[in-house]
Coordinates of N, CA and C in Angstrom, one line a residue:
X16 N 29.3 62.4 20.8 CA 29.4 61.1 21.4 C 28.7 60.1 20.5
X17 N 27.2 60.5 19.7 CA 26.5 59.4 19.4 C 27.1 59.3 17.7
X18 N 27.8 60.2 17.2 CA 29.1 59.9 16.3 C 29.6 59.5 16.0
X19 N 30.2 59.0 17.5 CA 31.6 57.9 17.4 C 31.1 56.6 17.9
X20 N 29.9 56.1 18.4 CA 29.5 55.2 18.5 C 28.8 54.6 17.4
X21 N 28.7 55.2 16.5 CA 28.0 55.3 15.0 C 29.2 54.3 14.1
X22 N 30.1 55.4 14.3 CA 31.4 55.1 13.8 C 32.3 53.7 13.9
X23 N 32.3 53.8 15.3 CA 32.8 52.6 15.9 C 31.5 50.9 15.5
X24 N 30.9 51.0 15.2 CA 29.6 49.9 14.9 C 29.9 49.7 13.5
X25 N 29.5 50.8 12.9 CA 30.2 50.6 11.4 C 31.8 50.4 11.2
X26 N 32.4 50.4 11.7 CA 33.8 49.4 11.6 C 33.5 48.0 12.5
X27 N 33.3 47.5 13.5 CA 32.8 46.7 13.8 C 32.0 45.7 12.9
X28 N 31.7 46.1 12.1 CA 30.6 45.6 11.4 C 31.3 45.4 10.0
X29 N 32.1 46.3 9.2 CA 32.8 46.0 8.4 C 34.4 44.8 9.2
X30 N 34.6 44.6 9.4 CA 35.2 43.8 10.6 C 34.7 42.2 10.4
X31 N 33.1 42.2 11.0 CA 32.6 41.2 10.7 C 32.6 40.9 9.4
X32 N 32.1 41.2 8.4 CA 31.7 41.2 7.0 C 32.7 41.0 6.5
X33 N 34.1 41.5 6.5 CA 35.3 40.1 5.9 C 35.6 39.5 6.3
X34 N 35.6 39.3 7.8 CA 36.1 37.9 8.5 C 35.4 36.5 8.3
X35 N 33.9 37.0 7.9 CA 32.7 36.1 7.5 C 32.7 35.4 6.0
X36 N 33.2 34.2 5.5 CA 33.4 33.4 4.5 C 32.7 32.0 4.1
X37 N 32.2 31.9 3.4 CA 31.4 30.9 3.1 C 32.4 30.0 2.1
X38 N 31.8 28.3 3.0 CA 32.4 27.2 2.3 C 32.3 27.1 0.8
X39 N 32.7 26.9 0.2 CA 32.4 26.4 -1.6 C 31.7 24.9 -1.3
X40 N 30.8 24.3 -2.4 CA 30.0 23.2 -2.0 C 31.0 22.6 -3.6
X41 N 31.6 21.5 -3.0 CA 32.6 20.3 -3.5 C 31.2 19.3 -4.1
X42 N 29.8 19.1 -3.0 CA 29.3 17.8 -3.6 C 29.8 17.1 -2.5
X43 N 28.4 15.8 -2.1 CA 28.6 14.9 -1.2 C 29.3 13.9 -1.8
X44 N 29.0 13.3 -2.8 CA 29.2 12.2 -3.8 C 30.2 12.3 -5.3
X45 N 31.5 11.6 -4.8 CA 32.4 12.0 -6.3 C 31.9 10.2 -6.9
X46 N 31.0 10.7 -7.9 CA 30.8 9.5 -9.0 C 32.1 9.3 -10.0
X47 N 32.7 7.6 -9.7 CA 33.6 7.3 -10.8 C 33.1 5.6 -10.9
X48 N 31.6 5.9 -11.6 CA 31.2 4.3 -11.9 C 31.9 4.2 -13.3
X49 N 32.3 2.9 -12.9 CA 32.7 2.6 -15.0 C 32.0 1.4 -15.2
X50 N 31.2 1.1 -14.6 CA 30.0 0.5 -15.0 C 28.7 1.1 -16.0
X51 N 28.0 0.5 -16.8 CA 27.1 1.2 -17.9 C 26.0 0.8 -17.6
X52 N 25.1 1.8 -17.4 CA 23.6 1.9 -17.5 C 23.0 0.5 -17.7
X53 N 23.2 0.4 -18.8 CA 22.7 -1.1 -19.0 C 22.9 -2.5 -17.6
X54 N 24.3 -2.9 -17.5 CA 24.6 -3.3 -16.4 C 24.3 -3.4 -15.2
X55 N 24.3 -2.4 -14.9 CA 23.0 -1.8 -13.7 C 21.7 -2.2 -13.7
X56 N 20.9 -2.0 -15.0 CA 19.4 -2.3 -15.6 C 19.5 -4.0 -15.1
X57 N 20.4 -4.4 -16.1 CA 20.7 -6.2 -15.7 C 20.7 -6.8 -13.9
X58 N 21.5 -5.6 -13.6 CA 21.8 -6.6 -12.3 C 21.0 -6.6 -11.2
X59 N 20.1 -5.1 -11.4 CA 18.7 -4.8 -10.5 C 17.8 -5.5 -11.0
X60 N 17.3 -6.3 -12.2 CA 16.2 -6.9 -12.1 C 16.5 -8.4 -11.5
X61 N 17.7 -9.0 -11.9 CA 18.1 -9.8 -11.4 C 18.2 -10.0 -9.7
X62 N 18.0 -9.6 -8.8 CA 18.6 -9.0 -7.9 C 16.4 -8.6 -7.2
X63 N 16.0 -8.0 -8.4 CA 14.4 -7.7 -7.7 C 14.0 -9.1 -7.6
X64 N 14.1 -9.8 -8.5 CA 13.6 -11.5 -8.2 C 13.8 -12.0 -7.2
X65 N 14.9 -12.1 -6.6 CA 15.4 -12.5 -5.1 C 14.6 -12.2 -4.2
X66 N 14.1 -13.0 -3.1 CA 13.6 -12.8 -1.9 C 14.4 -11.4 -1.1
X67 N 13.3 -10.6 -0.7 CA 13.6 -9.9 0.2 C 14.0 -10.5 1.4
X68 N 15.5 -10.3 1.9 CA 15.5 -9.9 3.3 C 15.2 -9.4 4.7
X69 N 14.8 -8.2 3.9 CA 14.4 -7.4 4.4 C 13.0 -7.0 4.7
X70 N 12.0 -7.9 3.9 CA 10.4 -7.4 4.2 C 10.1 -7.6 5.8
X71 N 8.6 -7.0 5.9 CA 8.4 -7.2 7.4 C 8.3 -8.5 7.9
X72 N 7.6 -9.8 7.1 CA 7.7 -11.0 7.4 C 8.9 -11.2 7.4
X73 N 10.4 -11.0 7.7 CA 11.3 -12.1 7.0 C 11.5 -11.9 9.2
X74 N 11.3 -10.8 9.8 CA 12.0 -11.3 11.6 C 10.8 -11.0 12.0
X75 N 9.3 -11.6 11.6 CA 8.1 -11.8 12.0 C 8.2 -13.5 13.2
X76 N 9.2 -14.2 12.7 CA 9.3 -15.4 13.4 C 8.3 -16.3 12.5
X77 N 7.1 -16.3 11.5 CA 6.4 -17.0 11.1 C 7.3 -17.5 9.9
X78 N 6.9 -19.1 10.0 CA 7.8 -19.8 8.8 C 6.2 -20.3 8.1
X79 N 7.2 -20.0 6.8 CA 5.7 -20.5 5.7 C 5.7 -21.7 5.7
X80 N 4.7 -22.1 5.2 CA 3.8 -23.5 5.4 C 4.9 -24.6 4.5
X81 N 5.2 -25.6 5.0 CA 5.9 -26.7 4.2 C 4.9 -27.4 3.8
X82 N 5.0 -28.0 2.7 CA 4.5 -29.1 2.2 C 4.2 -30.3 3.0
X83 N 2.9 -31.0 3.3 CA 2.8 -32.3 4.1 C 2.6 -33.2 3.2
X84 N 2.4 -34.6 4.3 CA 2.5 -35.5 3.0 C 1.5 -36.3 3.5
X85 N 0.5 -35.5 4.1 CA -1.2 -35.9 4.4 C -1.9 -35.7 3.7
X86 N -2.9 -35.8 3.5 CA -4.2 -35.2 2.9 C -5.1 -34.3 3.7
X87 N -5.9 -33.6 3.7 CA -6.4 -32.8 4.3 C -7.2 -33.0 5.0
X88 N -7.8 -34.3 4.4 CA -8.9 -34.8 5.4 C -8.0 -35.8 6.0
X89 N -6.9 -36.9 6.0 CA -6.4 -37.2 7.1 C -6.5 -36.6 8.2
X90 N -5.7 -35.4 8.3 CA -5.4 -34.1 9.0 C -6.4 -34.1 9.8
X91 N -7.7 -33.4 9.1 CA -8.9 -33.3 9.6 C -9.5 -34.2 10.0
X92 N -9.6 -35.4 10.0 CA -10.4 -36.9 11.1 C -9.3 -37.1 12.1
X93 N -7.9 -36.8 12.0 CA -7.4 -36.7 13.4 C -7.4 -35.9 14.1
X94 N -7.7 -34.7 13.9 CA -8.2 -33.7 14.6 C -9.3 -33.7 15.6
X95 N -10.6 -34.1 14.8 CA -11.7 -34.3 15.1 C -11.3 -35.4 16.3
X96 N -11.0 -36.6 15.8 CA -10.8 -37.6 17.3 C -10.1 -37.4 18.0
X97 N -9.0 -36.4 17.8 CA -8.6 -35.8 19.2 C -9.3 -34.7 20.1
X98 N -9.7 -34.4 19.7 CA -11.1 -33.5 20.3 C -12.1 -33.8 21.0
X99 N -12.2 -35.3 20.7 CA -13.0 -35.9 21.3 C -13.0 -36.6 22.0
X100 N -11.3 -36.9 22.3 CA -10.8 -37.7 23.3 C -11.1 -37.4 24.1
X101 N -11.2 -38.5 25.6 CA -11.9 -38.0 26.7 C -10.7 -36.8 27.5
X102 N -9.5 -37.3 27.1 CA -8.1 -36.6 27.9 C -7.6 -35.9 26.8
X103 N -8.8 -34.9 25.9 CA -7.8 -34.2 25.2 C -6.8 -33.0 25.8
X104 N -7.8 -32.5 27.2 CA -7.0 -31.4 28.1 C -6.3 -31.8 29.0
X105 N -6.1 -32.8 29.3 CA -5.0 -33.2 30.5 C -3.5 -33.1 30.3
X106 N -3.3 -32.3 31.4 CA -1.5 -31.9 31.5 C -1.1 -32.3 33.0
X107 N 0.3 -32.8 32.8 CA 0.5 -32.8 33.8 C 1.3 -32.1 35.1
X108 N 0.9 -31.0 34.5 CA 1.2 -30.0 35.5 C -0.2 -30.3 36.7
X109 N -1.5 -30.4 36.3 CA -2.6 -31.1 36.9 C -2.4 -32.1 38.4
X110 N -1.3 -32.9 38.2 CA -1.1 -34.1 39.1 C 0.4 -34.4 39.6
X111 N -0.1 -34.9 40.7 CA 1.7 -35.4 41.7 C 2.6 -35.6 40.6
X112 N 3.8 -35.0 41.1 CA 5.1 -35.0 40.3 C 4.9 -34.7 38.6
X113 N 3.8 -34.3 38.5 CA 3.6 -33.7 36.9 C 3.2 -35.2 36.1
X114 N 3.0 -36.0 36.8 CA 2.7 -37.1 35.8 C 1.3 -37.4 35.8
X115 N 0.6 -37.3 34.5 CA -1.0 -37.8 34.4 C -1.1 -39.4 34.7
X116 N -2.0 -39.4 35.2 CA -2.3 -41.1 36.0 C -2.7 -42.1 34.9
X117 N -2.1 -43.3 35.0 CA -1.9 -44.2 33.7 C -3.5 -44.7 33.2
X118 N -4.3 -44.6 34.7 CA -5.9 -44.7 34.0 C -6.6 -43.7 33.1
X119 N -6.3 -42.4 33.1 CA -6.7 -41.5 32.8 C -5.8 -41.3 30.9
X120 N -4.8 -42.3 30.5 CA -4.2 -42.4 29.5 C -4.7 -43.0 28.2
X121 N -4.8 -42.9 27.8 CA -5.6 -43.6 26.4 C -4.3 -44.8 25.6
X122 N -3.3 -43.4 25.5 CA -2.2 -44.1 24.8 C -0.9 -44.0 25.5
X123 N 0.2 -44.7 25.9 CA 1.2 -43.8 26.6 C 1.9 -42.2 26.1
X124 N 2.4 -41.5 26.4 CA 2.8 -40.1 26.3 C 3.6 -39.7 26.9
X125 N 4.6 -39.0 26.9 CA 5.4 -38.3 27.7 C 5.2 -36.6 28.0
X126 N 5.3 -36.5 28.9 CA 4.8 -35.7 29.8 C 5.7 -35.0 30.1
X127 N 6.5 -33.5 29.6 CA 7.5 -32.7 30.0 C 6.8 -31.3 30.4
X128 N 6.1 -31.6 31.8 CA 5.6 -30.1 31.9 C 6.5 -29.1 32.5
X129 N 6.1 -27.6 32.7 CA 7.2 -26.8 33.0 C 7.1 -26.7 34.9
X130 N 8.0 -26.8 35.5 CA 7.4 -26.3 37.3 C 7.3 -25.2 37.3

């Protein structure tokens, strides 16, 4: 008995072993550039100059600084006197119907707070 189960496995097994065939490898990529080395060399550097798209700043939301047509220290002495304004923190989310009180105003302003 343990003969023919011998037997029977080894045909089984020869069985498997021809039915089992392996793909031939073709290659992912059929290259037909007729473009020349050089060309390529050209159009990648050309092409590296270019602003990235794609760096992490470009969907950071931050836009680079424009050019003003202040001086620095303009800039900076209005600063300072706003800071020093008596109402530099007044909003009018603070007061009835969102509007800051005309005494409390220095200069007129409009006032678009959120409810």
């Amino acid at each position: 008995m343990k003969k023919i189960q011998i037997v029977q496995g080894a045909v089984l097994a020869l069985i498997f072993v021809s039915a089992a065939q392996a793909e031939t490898y073709d290659g992912v990529l059929q290259s037909s550039s007729v473009r020349s080395r050089a060309d390529v060399d050209a159009e990648a550097a050309t092409v590296a100059q270019k602003e990235d798209l794609y760096r992490e700043s470009a969907s950071s939301g931050v836009i680079a600084p424009l050019g003003s047509s202040k001086s620095r220290d303009v800039v900076n002495a209005e600063a300072v006197k706003e800071a020093h304004s008596a109402n530099q923190n007044l909003t009018g989310k603070a007061y009835y119907r969102d509007a800051i009180p005309s005494q409390y105003q220095s200069r007129p302003q409009l006032v678009n707070a959120a409810k």
